[in-house]
Coordinates of C-alpha atoms in Angstrom, one line a residue:
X741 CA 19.1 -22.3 -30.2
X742 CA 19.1 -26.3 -30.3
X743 CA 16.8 -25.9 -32.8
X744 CA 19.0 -23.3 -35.2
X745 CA 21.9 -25.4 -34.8
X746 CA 19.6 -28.8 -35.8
X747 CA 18.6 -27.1 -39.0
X748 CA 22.3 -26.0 -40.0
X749 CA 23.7 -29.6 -39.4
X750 CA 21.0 -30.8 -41.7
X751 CA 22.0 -27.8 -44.3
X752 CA 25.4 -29.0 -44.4
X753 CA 24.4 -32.5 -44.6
X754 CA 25.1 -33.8 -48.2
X755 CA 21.7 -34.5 -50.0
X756 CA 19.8 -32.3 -47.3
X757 CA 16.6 -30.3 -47.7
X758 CA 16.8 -27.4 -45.0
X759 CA 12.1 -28.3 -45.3
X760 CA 12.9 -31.5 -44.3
X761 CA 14.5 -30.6 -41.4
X762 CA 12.6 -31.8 -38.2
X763 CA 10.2 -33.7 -40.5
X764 CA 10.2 -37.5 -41.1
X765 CA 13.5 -39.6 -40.5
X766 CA 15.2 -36.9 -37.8
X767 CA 12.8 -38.4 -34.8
X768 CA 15.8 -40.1 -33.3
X769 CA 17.8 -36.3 -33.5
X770 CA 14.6 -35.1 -31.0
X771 CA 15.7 -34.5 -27.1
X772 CA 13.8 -36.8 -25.0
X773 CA 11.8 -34.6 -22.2
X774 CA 12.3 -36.1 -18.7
X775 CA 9.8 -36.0 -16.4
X776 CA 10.8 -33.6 -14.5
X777 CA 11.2 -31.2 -17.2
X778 CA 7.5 -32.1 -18.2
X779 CA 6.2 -31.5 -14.8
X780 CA 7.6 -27.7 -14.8
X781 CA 6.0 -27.4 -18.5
X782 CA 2.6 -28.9 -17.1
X783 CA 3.6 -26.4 -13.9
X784 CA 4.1 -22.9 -16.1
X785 CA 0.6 -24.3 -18.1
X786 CA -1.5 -24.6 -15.0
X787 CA -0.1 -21.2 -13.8
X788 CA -0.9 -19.0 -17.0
X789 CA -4.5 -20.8 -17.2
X790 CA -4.5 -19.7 -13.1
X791 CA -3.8 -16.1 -14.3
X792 CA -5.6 -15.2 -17.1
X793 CA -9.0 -17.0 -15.5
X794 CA -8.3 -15.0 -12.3
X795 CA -7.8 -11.9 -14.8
X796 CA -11.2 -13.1 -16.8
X797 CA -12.9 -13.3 -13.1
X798 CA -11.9 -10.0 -11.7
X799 CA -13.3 -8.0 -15.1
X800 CA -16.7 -9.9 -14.9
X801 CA -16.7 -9.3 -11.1
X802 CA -16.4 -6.1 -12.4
X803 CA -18.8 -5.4 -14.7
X804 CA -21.5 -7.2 -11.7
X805 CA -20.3 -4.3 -9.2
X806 CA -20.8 -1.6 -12.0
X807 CA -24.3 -3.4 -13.2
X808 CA -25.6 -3.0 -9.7
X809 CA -24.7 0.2 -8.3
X810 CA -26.5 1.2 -12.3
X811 CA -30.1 -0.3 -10.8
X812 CA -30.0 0.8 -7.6
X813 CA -28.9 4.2 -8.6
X814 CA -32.4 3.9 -10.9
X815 CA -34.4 2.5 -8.1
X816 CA -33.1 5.3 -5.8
X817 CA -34.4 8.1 -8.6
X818 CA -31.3 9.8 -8.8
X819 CA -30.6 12.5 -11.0
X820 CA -28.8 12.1 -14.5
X821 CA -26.1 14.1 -13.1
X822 CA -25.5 12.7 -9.7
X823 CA -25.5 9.1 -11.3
X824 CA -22.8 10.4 -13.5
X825 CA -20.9 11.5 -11.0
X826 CA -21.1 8.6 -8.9
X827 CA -20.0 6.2 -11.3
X828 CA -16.9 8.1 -12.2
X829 CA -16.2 7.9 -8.0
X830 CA -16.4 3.9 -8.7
X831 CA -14.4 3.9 -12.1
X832 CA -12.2 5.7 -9.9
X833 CA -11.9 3.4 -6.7
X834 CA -12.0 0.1 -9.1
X835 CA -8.9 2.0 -11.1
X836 CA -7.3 2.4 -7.9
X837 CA -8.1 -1.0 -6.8
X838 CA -6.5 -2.6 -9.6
X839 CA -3.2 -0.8 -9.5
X840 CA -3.4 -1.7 -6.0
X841 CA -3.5 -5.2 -6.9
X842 CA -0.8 -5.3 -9.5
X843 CA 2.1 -3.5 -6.9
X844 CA 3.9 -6.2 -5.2
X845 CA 3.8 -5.4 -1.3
X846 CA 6.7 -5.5 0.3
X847 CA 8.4 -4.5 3.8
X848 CA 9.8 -2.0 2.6
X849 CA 6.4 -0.5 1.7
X850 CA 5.7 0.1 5.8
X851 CA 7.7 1.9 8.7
X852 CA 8.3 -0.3 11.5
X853 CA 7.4 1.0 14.5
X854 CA 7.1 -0.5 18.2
X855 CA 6.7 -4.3 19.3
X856 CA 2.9 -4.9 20.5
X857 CA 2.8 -8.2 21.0
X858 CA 4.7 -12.2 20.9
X859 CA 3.9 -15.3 19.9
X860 CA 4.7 -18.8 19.4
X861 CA 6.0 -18.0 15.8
X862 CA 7.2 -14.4 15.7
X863 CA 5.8 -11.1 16.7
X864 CA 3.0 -8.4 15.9
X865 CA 4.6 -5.1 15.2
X866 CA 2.8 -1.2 14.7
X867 CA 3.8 -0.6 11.3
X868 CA 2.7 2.7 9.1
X869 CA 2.7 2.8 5.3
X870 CA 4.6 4.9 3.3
X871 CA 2.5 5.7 0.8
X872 CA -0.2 6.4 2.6
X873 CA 0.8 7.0 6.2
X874 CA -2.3 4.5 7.7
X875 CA -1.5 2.8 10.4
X876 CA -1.6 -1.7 10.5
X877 CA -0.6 -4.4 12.9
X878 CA 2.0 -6.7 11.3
X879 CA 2.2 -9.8 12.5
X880 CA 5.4 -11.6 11.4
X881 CA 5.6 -15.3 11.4
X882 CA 8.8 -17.2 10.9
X883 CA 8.0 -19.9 8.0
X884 CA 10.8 -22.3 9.9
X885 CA 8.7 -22.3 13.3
X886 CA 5.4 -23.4 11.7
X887 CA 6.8 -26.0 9.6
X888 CA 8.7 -27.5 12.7
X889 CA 5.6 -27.4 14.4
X890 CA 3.4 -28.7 12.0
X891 CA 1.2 -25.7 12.2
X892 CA 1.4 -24.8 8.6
X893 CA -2.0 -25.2 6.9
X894 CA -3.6 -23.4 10.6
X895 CA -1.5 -20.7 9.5
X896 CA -3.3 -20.7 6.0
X897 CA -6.3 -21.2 6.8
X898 CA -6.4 -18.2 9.2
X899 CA -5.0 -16.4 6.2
X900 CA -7.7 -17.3 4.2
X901 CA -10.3 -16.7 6.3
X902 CA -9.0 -13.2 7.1
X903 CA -9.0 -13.0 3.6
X904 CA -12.7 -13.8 2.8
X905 CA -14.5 -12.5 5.7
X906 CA -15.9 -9.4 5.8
X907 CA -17.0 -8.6 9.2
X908 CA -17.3 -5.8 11.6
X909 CA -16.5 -8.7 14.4
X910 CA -13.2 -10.1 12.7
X911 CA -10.1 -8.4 12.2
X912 CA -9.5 -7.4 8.4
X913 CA -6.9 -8.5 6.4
X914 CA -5.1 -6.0 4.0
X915 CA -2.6 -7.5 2.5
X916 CA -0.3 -10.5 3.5
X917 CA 3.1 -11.3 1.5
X918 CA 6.6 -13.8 2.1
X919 CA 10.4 -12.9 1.9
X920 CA 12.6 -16.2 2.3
X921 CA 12.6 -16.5 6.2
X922 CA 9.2 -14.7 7.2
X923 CA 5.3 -14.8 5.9
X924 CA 3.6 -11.3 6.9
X925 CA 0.2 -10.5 7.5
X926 CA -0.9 -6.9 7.7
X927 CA -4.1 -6.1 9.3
X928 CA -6.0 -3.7 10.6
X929 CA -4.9 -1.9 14.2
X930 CA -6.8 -2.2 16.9
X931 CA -5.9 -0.1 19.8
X932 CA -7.8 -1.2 22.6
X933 CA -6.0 -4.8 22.7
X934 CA -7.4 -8.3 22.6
X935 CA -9.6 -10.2 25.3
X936 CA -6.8 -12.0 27.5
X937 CA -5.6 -8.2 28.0
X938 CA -9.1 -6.7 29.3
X939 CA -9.6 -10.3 31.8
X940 CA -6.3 -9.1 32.8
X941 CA -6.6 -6.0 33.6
X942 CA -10.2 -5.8 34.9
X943 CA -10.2 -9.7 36.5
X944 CA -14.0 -9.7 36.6
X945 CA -16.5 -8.0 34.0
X946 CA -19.5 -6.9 35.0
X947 CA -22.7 -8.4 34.1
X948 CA -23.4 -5.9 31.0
X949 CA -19.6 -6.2 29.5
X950 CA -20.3 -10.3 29.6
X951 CA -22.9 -9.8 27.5
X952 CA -21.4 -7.2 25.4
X953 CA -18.6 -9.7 24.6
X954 CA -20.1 -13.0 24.4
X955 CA -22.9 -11.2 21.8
X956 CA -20.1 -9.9 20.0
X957 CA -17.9 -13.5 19.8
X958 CA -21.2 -15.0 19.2
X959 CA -21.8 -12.6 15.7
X960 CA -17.6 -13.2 14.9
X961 CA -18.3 -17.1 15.0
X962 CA -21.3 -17.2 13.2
X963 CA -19.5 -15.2 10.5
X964 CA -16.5 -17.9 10.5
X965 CA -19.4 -20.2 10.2
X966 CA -21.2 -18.8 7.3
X967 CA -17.5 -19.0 5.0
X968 CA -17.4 -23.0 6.3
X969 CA -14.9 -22.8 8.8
X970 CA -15.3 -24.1 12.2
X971 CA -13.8 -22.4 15.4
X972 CA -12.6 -25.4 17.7
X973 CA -12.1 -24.7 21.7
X974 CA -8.6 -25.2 21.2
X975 CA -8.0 -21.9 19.2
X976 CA -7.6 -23.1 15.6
X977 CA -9.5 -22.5 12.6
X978 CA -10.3 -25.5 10.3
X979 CA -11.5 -25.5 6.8

């Protein structure tokens, strides 16, 4: 608009060439960006190079899935047939995945059900989704709390490692999204409860459940490991 109404002052300007508007001689006419203004540009920049390398990423990544299920599909001497079939499931399942990806998760996407447990910065709450009636924990953090407690990049760096490990000793990591006053993690339900719980309720294990356990936190900490994050004694995960 600022730029319509520049080239009609200079068409009523005695003497004026509406192609010399903007040109030569009108450089003290030009708005002067301030810096903030230039930060949000450099901001909006950064974020649409963020998108379509992520976008770039995800269709090579891809194409690397698709390429390998092709050779071992060959190496397993499958039939014309059955290959065909099977990469139609995976077309499928990436087709699904991606529309997965662009729907923007939500509360309202889940029924709340019961309280399961409290913490320090909210709660963990049995939650079912409505599209698909499976069953998460949803753990709701108030985004207040951990800033007053200085305990926001723990926070995000438990997200991210929930996020990249894939491990049958750590708890997946579905999906995880932010309204104004909350951030939400939604992961998978496990119904046989944590390990204070079971010292709780037992008080002493028994030779064989000690070393069920301690194998089992040994293979989740060696799988933090592997991902570069180090599990301290005093419960925190750091990058």
């Amino acid at each position: 608009r600022s730029w319509l109404q520049k080239l009609q002052k200079d068409k009523a300007r005695p003497g004026a060439s509406p192609l010399g508007a903007g040109m030569a001689g009108d450089d003290e006419d030009e708005p002067v960006l301030s810096s903030a203004t230039k930060q949000k540009v450099e901001a909006a920049k950064q974020c649409i190079e963020n998108h379509y390398k992520a976008q770039m990423r995800s269709l090579q990544e891809r194409k690397e899935r698709r390429w390998m299920l092709e050779k071992k599909l060959a190496d397993a001497d499958v039939s014309e047939e059955e290959q065909n079939n099977i990469l139609k499931d995976l077309e499928k399942k990436e087709t699904e995945y991606m529309r997965l990806r662009r729907h923007k998760m939500g509360v309202d996407d889940f029924e709340l059900l019961t309280i399961i447990g409290r913490g320090a910065f909210g709660e963990v709450r049995l939650c079912r989704e409505k599209a698909t009636s499976n069953v998460y924990a949803m753990k709701k953090l108030k985004k207040s709390e951990m800033l007053r407690r200085g305990q926001v990049e723990h926070v995000r760096a438990e997200r991210n490692l929930l996020a990249e490990v894939d491990s049958a000793y750590i708890v997946k990591l579905y999906c995880s999204f932010q309204d104004d006053e909350f951030l939400y993690l939604v992961m998978e339900y496990l119904p046989g409860g944590d390990m204070m719980t079971l010292l709780m309720r037992k008080d002493t294990l028994t030779e064989d459940e000690s070393s069920f356990y301690v194998a089992e936190t040994i293979l989740a900490i060696e799988s933090i490991h592997k991902h570069n994050y180090i599990h301290r004694y005093c419960n925190r995960l750091t990058p």
